[in-house]
Short mmCIF file of C-alpha atoms in Angstrom, two decimals:
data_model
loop_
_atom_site.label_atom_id
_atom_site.label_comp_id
_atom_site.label_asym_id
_atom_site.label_seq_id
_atom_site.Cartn_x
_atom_site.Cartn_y
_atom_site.Cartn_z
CA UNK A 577 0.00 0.00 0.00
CA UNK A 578 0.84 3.80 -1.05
CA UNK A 579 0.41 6.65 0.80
CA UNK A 580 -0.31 10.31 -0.50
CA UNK A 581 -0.58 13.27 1.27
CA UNK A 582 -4.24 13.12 1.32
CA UNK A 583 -4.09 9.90 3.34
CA UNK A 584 -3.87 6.32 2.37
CA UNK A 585 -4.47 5.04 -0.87
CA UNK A 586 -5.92 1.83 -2.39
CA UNK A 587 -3.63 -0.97 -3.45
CA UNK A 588 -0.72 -0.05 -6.20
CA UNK A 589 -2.41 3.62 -6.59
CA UNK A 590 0.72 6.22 -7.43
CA UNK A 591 1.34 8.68 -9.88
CA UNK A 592 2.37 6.87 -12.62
CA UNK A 593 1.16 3.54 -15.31
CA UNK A 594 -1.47 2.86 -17.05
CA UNK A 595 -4.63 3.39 -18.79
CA UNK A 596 -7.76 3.95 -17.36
CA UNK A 597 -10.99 3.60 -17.88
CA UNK A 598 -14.07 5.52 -18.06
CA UNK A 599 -14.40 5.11 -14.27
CA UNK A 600 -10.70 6.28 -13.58
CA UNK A 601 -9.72 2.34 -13.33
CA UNK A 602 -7.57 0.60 -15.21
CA UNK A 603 -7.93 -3.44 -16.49
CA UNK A 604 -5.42 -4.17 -13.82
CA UNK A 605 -6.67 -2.59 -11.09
CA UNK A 606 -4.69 0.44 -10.87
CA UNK A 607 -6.43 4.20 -9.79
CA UNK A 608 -5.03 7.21 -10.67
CA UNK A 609 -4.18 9.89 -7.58
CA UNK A 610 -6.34 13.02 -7.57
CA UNK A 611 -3.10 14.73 -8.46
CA UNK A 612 -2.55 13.00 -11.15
CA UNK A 613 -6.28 13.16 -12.47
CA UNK A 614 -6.35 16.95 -12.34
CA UNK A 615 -3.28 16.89 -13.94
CA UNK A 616 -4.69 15.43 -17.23
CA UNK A 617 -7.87 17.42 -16.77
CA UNK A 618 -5.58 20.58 -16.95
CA UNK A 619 -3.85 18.93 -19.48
CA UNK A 620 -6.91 18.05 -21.82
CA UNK A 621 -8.41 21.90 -21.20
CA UNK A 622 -5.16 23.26 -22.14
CA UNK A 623 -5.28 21.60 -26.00
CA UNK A 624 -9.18 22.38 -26.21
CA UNK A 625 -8.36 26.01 -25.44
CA UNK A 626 -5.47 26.22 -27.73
CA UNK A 627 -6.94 24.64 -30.43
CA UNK A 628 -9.85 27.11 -29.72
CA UNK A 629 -7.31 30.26 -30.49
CA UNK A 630 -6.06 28.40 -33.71
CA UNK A 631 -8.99 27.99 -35.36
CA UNK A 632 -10.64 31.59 -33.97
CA UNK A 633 -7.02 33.44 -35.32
CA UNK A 634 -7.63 31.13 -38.62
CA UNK A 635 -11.24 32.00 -39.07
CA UNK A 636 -10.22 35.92 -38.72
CA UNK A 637 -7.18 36.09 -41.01
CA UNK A 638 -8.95 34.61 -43.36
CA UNK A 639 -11.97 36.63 -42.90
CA UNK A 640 -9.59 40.23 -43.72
CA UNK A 641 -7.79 38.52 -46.24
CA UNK A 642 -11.35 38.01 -48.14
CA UNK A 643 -12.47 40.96 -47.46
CA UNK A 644 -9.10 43.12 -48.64
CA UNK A 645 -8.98 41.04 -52.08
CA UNK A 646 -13.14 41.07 -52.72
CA UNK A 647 -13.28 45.01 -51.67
CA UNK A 648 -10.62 45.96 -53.73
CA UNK A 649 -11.87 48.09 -56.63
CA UNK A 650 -10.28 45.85 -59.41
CA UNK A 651 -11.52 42.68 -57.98
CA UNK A 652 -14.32 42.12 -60.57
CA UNK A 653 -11.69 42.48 -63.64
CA UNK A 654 -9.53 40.69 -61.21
CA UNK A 655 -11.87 37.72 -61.20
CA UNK A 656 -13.11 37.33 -64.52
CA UNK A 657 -9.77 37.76 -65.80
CA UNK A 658 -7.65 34.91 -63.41
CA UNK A 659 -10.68 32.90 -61.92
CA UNK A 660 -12.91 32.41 -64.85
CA UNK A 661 -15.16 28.88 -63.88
CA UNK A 662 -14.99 28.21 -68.06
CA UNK A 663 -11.82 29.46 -68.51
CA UNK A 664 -10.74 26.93 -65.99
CA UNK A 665 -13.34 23.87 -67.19
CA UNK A 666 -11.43 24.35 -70.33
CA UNK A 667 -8.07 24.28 -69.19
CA UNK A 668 -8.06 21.59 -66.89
CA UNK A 669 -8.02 18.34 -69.17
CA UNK A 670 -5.37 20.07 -71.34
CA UNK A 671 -3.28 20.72 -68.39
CA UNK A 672 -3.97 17.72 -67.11
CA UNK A 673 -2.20 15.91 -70.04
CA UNK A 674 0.25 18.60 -70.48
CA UNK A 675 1.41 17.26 -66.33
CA UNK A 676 1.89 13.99 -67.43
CA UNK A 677 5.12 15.20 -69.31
CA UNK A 678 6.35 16.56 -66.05
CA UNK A 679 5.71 13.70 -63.91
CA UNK A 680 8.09 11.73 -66.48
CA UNK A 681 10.73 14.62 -66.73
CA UNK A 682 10.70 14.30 -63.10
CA UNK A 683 11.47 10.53 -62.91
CA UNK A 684 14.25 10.57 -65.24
CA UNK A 685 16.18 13.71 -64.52
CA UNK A 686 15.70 12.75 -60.91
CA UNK A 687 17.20 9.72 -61.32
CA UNK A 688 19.59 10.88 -63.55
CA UNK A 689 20.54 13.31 -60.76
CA UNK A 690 21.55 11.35 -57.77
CA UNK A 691 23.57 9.20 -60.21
CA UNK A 692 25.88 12.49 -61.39
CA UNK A 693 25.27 14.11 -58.15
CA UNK A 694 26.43 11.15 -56.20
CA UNK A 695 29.47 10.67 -58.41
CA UNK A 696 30.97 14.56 -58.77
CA UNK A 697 30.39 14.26 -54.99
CA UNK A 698 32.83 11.03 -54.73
CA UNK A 699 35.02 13.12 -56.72
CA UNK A 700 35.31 15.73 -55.17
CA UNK A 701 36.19 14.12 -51.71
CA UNK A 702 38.90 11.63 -53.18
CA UNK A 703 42.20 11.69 -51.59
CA UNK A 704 45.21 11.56 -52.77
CA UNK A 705 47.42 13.99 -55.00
CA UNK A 706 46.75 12.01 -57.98
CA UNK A 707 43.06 12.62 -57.91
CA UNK A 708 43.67 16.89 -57.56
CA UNK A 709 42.50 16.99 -61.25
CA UNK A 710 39.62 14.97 -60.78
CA UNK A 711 38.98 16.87 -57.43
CA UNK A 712 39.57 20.36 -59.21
CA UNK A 713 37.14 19.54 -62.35
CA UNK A 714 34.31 18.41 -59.85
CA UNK A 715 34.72 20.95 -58.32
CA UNK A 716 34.84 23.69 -61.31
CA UNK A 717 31.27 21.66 -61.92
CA UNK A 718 29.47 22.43 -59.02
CA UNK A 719 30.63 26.08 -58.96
CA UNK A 720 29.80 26.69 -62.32
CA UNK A 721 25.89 25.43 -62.55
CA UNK A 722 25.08 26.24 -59.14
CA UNK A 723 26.01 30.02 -60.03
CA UNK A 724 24.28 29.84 -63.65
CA UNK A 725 20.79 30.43 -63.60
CA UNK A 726 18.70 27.54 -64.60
CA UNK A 727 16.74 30.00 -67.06
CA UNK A 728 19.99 30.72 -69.03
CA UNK A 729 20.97 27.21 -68.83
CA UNK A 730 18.18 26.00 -70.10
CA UNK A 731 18.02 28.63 -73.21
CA UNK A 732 21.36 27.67 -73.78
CA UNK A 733 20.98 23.65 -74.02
CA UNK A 734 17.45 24.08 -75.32
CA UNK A 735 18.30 27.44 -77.84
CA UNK A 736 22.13 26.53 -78.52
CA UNK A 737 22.56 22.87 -79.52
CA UNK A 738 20.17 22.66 -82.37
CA UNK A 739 21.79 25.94 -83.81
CA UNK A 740 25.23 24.23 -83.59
CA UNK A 741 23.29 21.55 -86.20
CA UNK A 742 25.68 18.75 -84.82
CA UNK A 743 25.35 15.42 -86.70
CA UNK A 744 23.69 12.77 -84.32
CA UNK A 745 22.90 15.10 -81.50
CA UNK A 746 18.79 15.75 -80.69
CA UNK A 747 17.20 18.51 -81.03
CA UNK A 748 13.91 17.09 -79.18
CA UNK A 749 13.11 20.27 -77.15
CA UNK A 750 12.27 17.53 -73.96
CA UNK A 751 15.32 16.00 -74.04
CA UNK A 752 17.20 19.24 -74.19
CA UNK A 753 15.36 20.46 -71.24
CA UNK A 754 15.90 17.48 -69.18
CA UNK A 755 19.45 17.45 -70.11
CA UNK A 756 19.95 21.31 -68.81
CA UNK A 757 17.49 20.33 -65.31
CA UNK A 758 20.21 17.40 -64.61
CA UNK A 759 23.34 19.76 -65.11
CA UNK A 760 22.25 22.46 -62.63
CA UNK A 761 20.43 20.06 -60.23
CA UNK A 762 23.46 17.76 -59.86
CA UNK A 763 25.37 20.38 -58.88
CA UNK A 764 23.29 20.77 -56.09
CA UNK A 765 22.74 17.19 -54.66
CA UNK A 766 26.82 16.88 -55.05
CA UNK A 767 26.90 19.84 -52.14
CA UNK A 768 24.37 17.52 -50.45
CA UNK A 769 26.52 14.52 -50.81
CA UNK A 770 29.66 15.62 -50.06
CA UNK A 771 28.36 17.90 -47.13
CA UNK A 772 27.19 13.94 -45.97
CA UNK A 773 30.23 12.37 -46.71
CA UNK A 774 31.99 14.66 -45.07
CA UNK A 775 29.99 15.09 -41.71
CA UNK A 776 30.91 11.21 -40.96
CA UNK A 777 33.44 10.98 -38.25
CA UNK A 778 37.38 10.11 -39.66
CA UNK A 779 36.97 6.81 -37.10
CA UNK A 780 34.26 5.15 -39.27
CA UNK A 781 36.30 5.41 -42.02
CA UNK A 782 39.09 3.88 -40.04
CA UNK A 783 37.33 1.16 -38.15
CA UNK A 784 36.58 -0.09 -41.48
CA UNK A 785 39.99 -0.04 -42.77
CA UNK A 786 41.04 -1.45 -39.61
CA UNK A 787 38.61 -4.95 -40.01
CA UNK A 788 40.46 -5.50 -43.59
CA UNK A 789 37.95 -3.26 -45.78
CA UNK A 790 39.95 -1.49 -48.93
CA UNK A 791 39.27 2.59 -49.11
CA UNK A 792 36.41 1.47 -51.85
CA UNK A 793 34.41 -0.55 -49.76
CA UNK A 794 35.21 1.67 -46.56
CA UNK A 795 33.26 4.12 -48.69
CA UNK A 796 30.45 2.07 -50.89
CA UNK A 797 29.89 0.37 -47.35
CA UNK A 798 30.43 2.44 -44.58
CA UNK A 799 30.70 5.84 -45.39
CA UNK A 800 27.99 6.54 -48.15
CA UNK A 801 25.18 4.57 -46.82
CA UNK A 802 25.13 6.64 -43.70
CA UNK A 803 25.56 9.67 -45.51
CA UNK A 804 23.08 8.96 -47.76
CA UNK A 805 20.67 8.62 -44.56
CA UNK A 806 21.59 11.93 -42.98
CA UNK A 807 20.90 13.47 -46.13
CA UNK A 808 17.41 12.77 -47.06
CA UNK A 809 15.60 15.64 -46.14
CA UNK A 810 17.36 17.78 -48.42
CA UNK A 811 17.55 15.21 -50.86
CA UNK A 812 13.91 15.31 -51.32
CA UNK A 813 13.77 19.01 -51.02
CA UNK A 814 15.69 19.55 -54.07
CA UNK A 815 13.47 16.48 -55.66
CA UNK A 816 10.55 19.16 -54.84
CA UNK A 817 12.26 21.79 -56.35
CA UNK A 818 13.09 19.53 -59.49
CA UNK A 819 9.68 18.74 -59.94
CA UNK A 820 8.52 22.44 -59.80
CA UNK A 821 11.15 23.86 -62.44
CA UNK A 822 10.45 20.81 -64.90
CA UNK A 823 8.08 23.50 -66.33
CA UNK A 824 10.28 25.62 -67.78
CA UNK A 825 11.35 22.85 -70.49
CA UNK A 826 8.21 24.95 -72.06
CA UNK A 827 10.35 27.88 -72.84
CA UNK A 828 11.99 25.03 -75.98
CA UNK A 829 8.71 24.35 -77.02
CA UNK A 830 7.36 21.24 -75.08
CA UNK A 831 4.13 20.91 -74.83
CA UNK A 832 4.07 20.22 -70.91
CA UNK A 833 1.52 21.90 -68.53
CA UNK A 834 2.71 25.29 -68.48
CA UNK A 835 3.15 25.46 -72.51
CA UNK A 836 -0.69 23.50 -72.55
CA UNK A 837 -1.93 26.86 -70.33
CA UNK A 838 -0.10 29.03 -72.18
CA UNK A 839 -1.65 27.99 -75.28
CA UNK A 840 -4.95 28.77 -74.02
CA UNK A 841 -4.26 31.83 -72.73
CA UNK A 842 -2.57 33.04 -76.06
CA UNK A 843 -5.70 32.38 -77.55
CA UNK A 844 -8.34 33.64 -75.29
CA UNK A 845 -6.60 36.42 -73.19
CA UNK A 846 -7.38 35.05 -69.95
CA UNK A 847 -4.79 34.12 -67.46
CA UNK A 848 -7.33 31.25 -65.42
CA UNK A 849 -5.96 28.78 -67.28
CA UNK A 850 -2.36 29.48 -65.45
CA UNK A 851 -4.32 29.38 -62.23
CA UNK A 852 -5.48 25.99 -63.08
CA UNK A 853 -1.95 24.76 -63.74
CA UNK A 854 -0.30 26.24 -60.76
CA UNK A 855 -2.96 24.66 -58.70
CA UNK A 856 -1.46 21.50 -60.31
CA UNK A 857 1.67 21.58 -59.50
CA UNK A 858 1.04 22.73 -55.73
CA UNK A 859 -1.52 19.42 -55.47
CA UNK A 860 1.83 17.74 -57.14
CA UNK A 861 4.24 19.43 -54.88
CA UNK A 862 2.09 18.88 -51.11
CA UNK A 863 2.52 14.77 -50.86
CA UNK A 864 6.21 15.25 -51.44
CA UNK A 865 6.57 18.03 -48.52
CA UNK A 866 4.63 16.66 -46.38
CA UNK A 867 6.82 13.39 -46.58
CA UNK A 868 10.02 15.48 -46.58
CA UNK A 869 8.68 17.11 -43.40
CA UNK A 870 7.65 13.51 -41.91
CA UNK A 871 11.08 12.09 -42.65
CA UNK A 872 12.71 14.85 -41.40
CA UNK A 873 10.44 15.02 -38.23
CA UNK A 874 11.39 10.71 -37.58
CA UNK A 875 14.87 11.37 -37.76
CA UNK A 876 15.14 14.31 -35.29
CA UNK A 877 13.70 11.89 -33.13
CA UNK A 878 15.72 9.46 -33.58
CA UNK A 879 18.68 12.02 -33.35
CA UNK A 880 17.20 13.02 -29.76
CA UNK A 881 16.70 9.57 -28.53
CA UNK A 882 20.99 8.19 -29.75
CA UNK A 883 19.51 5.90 -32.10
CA UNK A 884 20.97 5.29 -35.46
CA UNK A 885 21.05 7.65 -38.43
#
C-alpha cells in the first residue's frame, strides 16, 4: 500500500502507469491519484483552449484577407480575368495531359541526378594527390551550374545545340530540357553529398579499414550509406524543387503543362488557365513536402533519442 498526502491510498495507486478507464480504473486494477487526475484534466483543457485560439485566429485572417482582395476596386476584372469557372473547365483536361510530361521529366532527370550528383560528390572528396585533377574539375562543376541560372541554362541547351546543327545530337526540345534540369540540379545534390560524406566521423572510415575493408568498400559500405541517410531531407527538397522547375522545359517548345496553359491563354486572353496549372503543380508538390517534413520530423527523433542515423 501507497500513501499520498491526502491519506492512504488503495492498493498499487501512485502517480504513474497505465490506462484507465471511463471510471478512472484501469484493467489491472490500478487508480489514478487526484493529483494526477487533475493533472490530465488541466492537461486536456489546455489543448481544447489552444486549439480554440487556432482555429478563432484562422477563421479571422482569413476573414480580412477576403475581405481586402473582394473590396478591392479591381476585384471584378480581377476575377473574370484569373478565376474564370470556363476558362478553368477548359483548361483543366489540357493541363492535365500537359502534367503527365512533367511527372516523367521528373522521374528521369531525378534519377539521372543522384547518379551524377552522387558521383561529382565522390570526386570531389577523393584523396590523394593524384586525384587533384579529378577533385579540381568536380569541383569547377558544381561552382559553375550552381552560379548559372537555370533559365539561361536551359536557353542555352534548349536554344544553342540545335543551332550548332551537330550530326547525331537531338534537337527534341524535352530531351534538351531534361538534359539542362540534370546539369544544374546535380550540382546541387553533389553539395548535399559531399556535405554527408563529409559530416561522418574520420573513425568510421578507419574502423573499417582497420577490419580488412579497402578505401572502396570503406566508402560504398560504410561511409555513403550513412551519408546517404543523414541526407534525405534535403535530398527530397531539391526532388521538390526539381519537380517544380520541370516546367520551364516549355520555354523550348514542349508541350508540358505550363506550354498546354499558355496555349490557351494566347488564344483567349485570360490568365485562369495558369491558375489551373499552378494549382497543379502545388496538389503535385504537397505529398512530397509533407513526406520530406515527416522524414525529417522521424529522424530528429531518432537524433534526440541516440539511435541510429
Amino acid at each position: 500500500m501507497t500513501v499520498t498526502k491526502d491519506g492512504p491510498a488503495r492498493e498499487g495507486a501512485d502517480d504513474k502507469g497505465g490506462m484507465t478507464d471511463g471510471a478512472g480504473v484501469s484493467g489491472d486494477g490500478y487508480t489514478p491519484s487526484e493529483r494526477r487526475l487533475a493533472r490530465e484534466r488541466y492537461t486536456r483543457a489546455r489543448a481544447r483552449r489552444a486549439t480554440a485560439i487556432a482555429a478563432l485566429s484562422t477563421l479571422v485572417t482569413a476573414a480580412v484577407l477576403y475581405l481586402v482582395v473582394v473590396k478591392a476596386p479591381g476585384w471584378p476584372r480581377t476575377k473574370e480575368t484569373f478565376f474564370s469557372a470556363h476558362y478553368a473547365r477548359e483548361a483543366f483536361p489540357k493541363v492535365l495531359e500537359g502534367l503527365w510530361l512533367n511527372v516523367r521529366l521528373l522521374l528521369v532527370c531525378g534519377a539521372a541526378v543522384l547518379v551524377l550528383g552522387m558521383l561529382i560528390a565522390v570526386a570531389r572528396t577523393l584523396r590523394g594527390p593524384v586525384f587533384f585533377p579529378l577533385r579540381v574539375l568536380a569541383a569547377a562543376y558544381t561552382d559553375f551550374f550552381r552560379g548559372l541560372p537555370l533559365i539561361i541554362n536551359l536557353m542555352i541547351v534548349v536554344l544553342g545545340v540545335p543551332a550548332l546543327r551537330l550530326q547525331g545530337v537531338t534537337v527534341d526540345p524535352v530531351l534538351l530540357g531534361g538534359t539542362a534540369l540534370t546539369l544544374t540540379y546535380s550540382a546541387y545534390v553533389a553539395e548535399v553529398f559531399r556535405a554527408g560524406i563529409e559530416s561522418i566521423h574520420p573513425s568510421q572510415r578507419a574502423a573499417a579499414r582497420s577490419l580488412g575493408l579497402t578505401n572502396r568498400q570503406a566508402l560504398r559500405y560504410v561511409v555513403l550509406p550513412q551519408a546517404v541517410r543523414r541526407q534525405v531531407p534535403p535530398l527530397l527538397n531539391d526532388l521538390v524543387s526539381l519537380q517544380k522547375d520541370t516546367g520551364l522545359v516549355s520555354i523550348g517548345g514542349a508541350v508540358d503543362a505550363v506550354r498546354a496553359a499558355d496555349i490557351i491563354v494566347g488564344r483567349s486572353l485570360n490568365y485562369t488557365p495558369y491558375i489551373v496549372a499552378g494549382l497543379v503543380f502545388v496538389a503535385l508538390t504537397i505529398p512530397m513536402t509533407r513526406f520530406t517534413d515527416w522524414v525529417t520530423a522521424r529522424m530528429d527523433r531518432q537524433r534526440a533519442q541516440g539511435g541510429s542515423l
